[in-house]
Coordinates of C-alpha atoms in Angstrom, one line a residue:
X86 CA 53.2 195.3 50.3
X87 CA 54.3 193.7 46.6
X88 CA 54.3 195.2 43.7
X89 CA 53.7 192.8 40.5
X90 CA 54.5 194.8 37.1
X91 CA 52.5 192.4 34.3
X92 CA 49.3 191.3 33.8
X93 CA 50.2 188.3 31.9
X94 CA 51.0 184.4 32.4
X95 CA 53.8 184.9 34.8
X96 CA 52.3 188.2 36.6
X97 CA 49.2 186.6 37.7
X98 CA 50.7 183.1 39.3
X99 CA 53.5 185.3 40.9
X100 CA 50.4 187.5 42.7
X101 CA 48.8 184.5 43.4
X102 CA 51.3 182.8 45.4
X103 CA 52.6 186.1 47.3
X104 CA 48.6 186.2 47.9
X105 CA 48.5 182.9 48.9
X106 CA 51.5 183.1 51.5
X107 CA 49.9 186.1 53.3
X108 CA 51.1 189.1 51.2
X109 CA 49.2 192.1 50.5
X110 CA 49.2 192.6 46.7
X111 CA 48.6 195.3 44.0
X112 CA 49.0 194.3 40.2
X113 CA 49.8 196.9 37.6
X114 CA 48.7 196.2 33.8
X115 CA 48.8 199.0 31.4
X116 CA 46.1 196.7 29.0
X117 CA 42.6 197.0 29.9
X118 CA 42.8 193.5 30.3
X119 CA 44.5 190.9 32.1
X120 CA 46.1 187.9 30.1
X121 CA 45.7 189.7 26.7
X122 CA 48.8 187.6 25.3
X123 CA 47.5 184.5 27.3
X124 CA 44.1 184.8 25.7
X125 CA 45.8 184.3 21.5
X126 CA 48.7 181.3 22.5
X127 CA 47.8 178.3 21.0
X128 CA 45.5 179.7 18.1
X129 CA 43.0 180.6 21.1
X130 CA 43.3 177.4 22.6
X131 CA 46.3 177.9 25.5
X132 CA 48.6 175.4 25.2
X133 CA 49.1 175.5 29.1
X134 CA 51.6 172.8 30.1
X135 CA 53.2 169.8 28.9
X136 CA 52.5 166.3 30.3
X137 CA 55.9 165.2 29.8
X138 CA 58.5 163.9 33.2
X139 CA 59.3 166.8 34.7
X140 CA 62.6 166.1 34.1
X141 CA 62.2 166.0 29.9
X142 CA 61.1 170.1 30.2
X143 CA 64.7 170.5 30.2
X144 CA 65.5 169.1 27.3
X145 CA 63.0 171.3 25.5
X146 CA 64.6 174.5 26.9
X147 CA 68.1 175.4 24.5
X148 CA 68.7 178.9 26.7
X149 CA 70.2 178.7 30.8
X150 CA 68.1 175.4 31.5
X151 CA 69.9 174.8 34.5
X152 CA 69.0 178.5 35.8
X153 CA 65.2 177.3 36.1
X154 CA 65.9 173.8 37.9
X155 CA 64.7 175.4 41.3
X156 CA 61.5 177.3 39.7
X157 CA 60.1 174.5 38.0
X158 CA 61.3 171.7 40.5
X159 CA 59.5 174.0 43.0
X160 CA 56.4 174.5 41.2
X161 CA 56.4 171.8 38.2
X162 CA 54.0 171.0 34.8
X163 CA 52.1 168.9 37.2
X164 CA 51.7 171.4 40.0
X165 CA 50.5 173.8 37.2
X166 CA 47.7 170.9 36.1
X167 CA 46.8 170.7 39.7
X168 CA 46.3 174.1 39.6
X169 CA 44.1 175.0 37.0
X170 CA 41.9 171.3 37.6
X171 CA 41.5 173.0 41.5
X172 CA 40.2 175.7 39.7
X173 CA 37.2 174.2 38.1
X174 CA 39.2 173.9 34.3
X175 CA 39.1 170.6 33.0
X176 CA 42.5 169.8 30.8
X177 CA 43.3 167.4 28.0
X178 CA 46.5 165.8 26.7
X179 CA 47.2 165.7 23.1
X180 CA 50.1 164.7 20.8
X181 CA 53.4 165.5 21.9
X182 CA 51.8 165.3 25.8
X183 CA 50.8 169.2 25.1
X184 CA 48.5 170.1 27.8
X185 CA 44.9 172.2 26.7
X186 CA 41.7 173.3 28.4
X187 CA 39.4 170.4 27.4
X188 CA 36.8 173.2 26.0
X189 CA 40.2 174.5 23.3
X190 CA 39.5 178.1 24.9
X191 CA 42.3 180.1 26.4
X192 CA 39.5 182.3 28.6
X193 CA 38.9 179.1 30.7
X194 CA 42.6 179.2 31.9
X195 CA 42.7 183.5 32.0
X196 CA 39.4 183.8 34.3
X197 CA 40.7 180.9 36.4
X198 CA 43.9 183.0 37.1
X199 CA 41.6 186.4 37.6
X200 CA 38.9 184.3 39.9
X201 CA 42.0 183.4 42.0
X202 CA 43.1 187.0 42.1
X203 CA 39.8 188.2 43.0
X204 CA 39.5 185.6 45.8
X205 CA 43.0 186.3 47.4
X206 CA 41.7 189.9 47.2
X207 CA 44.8 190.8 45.2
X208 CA 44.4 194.7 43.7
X209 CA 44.6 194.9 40.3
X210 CA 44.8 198.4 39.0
X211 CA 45.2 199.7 35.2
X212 CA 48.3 202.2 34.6
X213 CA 51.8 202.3 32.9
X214 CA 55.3 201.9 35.2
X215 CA 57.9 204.4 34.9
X216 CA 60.7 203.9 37.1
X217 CA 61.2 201.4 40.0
X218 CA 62.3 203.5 42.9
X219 CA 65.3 202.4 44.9
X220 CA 67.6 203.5 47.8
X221 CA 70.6 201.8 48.9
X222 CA 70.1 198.7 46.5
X223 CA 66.6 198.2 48.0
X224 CA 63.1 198.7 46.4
X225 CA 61.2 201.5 47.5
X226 CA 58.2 201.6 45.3
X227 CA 57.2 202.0 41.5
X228 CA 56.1 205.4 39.8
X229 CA 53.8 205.0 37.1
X230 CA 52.4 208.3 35.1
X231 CA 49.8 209.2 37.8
X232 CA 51.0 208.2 40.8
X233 CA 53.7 206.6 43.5
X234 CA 53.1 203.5 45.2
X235 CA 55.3 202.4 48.2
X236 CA 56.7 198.8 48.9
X237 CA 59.0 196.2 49.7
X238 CA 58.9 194.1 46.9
X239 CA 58.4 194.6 43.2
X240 CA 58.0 191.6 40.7
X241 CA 58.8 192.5 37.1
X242 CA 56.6 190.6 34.8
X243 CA 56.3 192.5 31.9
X244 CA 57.0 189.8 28.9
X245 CA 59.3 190.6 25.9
X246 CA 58.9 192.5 22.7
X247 CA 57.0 189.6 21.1
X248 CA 53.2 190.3 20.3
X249 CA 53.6 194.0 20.8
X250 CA 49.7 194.4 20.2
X251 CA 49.7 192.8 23.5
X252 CA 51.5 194.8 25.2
X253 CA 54.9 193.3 24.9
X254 CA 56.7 196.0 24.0
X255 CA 60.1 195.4 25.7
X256 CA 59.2 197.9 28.6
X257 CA 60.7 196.0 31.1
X258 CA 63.7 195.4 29.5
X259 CA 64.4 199.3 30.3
X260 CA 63.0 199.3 33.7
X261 CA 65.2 196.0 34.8
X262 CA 68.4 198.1 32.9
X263 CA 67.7 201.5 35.1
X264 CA 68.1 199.7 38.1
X265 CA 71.0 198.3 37.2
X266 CA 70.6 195.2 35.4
X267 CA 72.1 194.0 32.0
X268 CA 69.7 193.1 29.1
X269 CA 71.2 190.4 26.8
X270 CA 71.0 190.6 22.9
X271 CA 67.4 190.2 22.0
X272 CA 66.2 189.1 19.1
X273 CA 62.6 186.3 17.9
X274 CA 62.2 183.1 19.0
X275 CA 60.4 179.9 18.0
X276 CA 59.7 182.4 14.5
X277 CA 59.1 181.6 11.4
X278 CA 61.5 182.1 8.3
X279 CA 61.7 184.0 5.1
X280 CA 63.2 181.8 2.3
X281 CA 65.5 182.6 -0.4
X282 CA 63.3 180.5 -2.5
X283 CA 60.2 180.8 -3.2
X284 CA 57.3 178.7 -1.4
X285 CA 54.1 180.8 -3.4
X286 CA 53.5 177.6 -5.0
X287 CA 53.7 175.1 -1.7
X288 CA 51.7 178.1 0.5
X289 CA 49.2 176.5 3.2
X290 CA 50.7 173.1 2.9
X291 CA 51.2 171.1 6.1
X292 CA 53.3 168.6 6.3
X293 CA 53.4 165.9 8.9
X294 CA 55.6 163.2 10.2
X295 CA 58.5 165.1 8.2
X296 CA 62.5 166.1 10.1
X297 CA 64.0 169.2 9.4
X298 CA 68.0 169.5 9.9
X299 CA 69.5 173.3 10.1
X300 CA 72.7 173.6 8.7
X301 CA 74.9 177.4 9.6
X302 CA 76.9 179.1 6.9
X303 CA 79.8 177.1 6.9
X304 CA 77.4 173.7 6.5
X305 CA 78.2 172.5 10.3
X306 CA 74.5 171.0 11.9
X307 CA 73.0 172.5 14.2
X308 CA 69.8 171.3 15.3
X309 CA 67.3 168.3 13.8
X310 CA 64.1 168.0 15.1
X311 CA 60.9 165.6 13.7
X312 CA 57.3 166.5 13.5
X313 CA 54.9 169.4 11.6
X314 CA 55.2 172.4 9.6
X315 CA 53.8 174.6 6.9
X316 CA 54.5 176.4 4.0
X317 CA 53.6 180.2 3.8
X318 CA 53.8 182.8 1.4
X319 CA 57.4 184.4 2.8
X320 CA 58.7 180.9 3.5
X321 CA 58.5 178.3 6.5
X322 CA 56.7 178.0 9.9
X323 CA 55.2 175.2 12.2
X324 CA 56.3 173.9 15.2
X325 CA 59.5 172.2 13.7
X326 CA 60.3 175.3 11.9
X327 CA 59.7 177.6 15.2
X328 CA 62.1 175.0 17.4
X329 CA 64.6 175.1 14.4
X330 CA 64.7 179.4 14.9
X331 CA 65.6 178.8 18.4
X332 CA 69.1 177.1 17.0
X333 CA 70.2 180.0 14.8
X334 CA 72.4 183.0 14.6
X335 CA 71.8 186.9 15.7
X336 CA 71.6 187.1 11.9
X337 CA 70.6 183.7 9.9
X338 CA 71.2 184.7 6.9
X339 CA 72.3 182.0 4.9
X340 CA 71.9 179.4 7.1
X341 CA 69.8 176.1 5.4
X342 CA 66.9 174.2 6.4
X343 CA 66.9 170.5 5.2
X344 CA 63.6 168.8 5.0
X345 CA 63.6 165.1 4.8
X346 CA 59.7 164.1 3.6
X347 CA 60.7 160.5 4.3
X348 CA 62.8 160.2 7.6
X349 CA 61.0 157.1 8.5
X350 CA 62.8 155.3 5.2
X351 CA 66.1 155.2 4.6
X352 CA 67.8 155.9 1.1
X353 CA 67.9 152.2 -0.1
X354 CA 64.3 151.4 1.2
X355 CA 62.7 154.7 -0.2
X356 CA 64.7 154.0 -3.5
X357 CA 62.9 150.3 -3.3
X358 CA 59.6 152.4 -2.9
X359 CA 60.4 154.8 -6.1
X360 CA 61.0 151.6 -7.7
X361 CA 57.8 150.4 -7.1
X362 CA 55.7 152.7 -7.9
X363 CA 57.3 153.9 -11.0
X364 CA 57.0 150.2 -11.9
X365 CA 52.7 150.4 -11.5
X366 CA 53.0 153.7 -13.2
X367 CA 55.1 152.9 -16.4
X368 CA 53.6 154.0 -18.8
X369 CA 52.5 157.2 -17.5
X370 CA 54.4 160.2 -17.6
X371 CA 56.7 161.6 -14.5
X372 CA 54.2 163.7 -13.5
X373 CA 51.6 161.8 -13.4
X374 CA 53.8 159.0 -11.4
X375 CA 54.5 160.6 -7.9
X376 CA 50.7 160.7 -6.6
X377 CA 51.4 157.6 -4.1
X378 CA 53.9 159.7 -2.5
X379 CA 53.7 163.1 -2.3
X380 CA 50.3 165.1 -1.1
X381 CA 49.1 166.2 -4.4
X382 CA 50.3 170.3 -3.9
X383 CA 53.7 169.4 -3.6
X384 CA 54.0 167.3 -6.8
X385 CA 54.7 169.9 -9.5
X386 CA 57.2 171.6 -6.9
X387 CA 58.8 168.5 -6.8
X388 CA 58.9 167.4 -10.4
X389 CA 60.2 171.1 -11.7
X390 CA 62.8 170.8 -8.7
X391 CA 64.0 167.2 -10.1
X392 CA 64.6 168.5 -13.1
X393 CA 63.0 165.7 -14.6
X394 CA 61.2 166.1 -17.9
X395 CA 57.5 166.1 -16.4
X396 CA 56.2 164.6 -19.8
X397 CA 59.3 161.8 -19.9
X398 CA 57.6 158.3 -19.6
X399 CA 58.2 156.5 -15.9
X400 CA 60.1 153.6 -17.7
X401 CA 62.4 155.8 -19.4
X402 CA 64.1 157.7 -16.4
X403 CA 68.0 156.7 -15.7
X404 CA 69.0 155.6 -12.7
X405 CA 71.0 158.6 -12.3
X406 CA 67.9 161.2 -12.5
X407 CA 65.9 158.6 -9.8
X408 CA 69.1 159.2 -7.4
X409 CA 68.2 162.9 -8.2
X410 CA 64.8 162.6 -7.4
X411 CA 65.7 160.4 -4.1
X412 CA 68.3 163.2 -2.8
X413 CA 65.4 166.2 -3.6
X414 CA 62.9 163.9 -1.4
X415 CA 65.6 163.0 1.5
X416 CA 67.3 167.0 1.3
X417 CA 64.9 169.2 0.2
X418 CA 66.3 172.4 1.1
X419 CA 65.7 175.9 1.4
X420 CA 68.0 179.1 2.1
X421 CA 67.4 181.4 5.2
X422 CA 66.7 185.0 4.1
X423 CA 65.5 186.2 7.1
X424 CA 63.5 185.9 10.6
X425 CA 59.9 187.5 10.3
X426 CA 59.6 190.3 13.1
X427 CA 60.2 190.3 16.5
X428 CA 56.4 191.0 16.7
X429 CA 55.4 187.4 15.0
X430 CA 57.7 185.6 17.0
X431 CA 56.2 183.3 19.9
X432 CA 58.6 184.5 22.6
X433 CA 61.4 186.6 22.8
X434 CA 65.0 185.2 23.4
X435 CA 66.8 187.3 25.2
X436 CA 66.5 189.4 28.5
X437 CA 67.6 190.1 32.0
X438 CA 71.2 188.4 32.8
X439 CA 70.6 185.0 34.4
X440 CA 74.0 186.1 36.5
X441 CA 72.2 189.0 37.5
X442 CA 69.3 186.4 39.6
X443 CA 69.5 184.2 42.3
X444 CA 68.0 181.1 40.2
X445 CA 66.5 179.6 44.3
X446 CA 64.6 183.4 44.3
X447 CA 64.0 184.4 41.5
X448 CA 65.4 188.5 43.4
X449 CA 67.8 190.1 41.5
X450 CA 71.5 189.9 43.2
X451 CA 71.8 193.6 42.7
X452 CA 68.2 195.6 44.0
X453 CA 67.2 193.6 47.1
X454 CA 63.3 193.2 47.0
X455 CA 63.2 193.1 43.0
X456 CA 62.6 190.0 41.8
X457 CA 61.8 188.5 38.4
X458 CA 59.4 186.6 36.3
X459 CA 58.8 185.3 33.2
X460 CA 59.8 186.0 29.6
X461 CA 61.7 189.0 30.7
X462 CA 64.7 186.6 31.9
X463 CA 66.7 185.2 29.2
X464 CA 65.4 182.0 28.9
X465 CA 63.1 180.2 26.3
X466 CA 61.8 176.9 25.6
X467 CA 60.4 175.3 22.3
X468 CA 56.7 174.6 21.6
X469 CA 54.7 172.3 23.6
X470 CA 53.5 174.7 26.7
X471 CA 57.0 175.0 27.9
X472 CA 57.6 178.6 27.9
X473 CA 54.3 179.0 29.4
X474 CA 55.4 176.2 32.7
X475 CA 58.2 178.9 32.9
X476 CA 56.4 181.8 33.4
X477 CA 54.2 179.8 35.6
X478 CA 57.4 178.1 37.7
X479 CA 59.0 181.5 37.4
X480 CA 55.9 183.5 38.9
X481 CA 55.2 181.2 41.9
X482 CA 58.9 181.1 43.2
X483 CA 59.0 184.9 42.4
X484 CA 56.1 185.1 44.5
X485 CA 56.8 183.0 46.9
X486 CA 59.8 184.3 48.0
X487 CA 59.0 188.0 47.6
X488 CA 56.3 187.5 49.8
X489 CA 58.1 185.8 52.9
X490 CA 60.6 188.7 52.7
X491 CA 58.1 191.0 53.5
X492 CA 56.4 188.9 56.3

């Protein structure tokens, strides 16, 4: 028998496939419900894959890429489409090849996975692991509070420490460490960022089509990226900002975010476009001049950061304080104070040693018959549904595997 520890994403597709290759299977999920985290990722809607070669996923995972080649070369984005289309959900592609249930409701694609479960008669029973019981570096069985279960196999699924509310709470980090294991530094990822500056005046504005270059204390750059984000009342977030938190230290501190509004022009084209508008708007005052350019919230931020008279006339700014304003536009930047909580980050970076897995497997090279899935290995991915594909190419080989060891 297998043992899958996690309700979630990557606990489901792993029961699945040990189901589907003959295996008798018993789930464990201390939530009432399966897929509680599932049910909240993209704003409700599931943002379940990404339509991209398979071969561009890679690029869009910054931690031990090359540890998942064999999980999601074995079960890839379109295998996980397939999937969820052969289970009656209909999907839809949308910018950035992001994958969604074509009704935008993450309960189409958490029923599809508990329908499979029920049909592949996989038990799913409520209750809280303790201990994974070994003897001579080979599973034994799980304790939870109430009761021991014997088995072969046990896949840990249990998530990270992101989203405690659903159930995330870093358990498995301390079941994976009692049998042996190392658990690497954890700390948010894809998070959004506290400012030194303040953003009260910019909050709920979404920007699009803007870059955003992060710079670490000593002004070396780290990481650009092009695309959306928003202001908030502590700072920055978005999917540029949340890729851009991926790329910075234990403690960021200091670091800078650069935001160029205009990537698409470069400094002597947008200068020509200053130019011209402040030539239709000479008479007016600065203020009043920037309307063509700027999305109306962000104007008096603008003009106050410039430090541009807002009441000069347009035909009476010097060239110097236009090179000002075109530097603000092309560098606008802002100071890292902090990450927000481990509990508002997407995913968790961080986790079971990748040295400590046998990346064809997914079984640990220290318990034989434990094997992993999921966000509990140290590996994440940006936005776009690729740390979902991982709990889902991670599950299946997990699954796979643990189930044609027991055969």
């Amino acid at each position: 028998m297998i043992v899958v520890i996690g309700g979630g994403a990557a606990g489901m597709m792993a029961a699945i496939s040990a189901a589907q290759e003959g295996a008798s299977v018993t789930l464990i999920e201390k939530n009432k419900d399966l897929g509680k985290k599932l049910r909240i990722t993209g704003k409700g809607r599931c943002n379940v894959t990404n339509g991209c070669d398979t071969e561009e996923i890679f690029e869009n995972i910054p931690t031990n890429r090359n540890f998942l080649y064999s999980a999601i070369y074995t079960f890839s984005n379109f295998d996980t489409m397939n999937f969820f289309e052969q289970c009656g959900v209909k999907l839809k592609e949308e910018r950035g090849a992001r994958i969604f249930p074509q009704s935008d409701n993450a309960a189409d694609i958490v029923n599809a996975l508990k329908n499979k479960l029920i049909e592949l008669n996989v038990k799913v029973i409520g209750g809280k692991v303790v201990e994974i019981l070994t003897e001579k570096g080979q599973v034994k069985g799980v304790k939870t509070e109430t009761s021991t279960i014997f088995c072969r196999s046990v896949i840990l699924a249990t998530g990270g420490k992101s989203y405690p509310q659903t159930g995330s709470t870093g358990d498995g980090y301390a079941l994976a460490q009692k049998t042996g294991h190392t658990i690497t530094k954890i700390k948010p990822a894809l998070v959004p960022l506290e400012t030194v500056e303040s953003t009260n005046a910019l909050m709920g504005l979404s920007l699009k089509n803007i870059s955003v270059c992060v710079f670490d204390k000593k002004g070396k750059k780290k990481f650009t990226d092009f695309g959306e984000m928003l202001f908030t009342h502590f700072g920055l977030t978005g999917p540029v900002i949340l890729s851009s938190s991926s790329h910075m230290e234990e403690n960021p501190e200091g670091m800078r975010v650069e935001i160029d509004l205009k990537p698409a022009l470069d400094t002597d084209t947008l200068d020509k476009r200053i130019l011209r508008d402040f030539e239709k708007y000479q008479n007016k005052n600065f203020e009043n001049s920037l309307s063509d350019l700027l999305p109306s919230k962000m104007i008096d931020y603008i003009v106050k950061k410039s430090g541009i008279d807002p009441y000069k006339k347009v035909n009476s700014i010097t060239k110097e304080e236009r090179k000002n304003l075109l530097n603000l536009l092309k560098h606008l930047t802002f100071t890292v104070k902090s990450y927000r909580p481990v509990s508002e980050a997407i995913i968790t970076s961080g986790g079971v040693n990748v040295k400590e897995i046998n990346a064809s497997t997914m079984e640990s090279k220290i318990v034989k018959g434990l094997y992993f899935a999921g966000e509990i290995i140290d590996v994440d991915a940006y936005t776009g549904g690729f740390n979902l594909q991982i709990a889902f190419s991670t599950g299946h080989l997990a699954g796979k595997n643990a189930a044609e060891n027991n055969s």
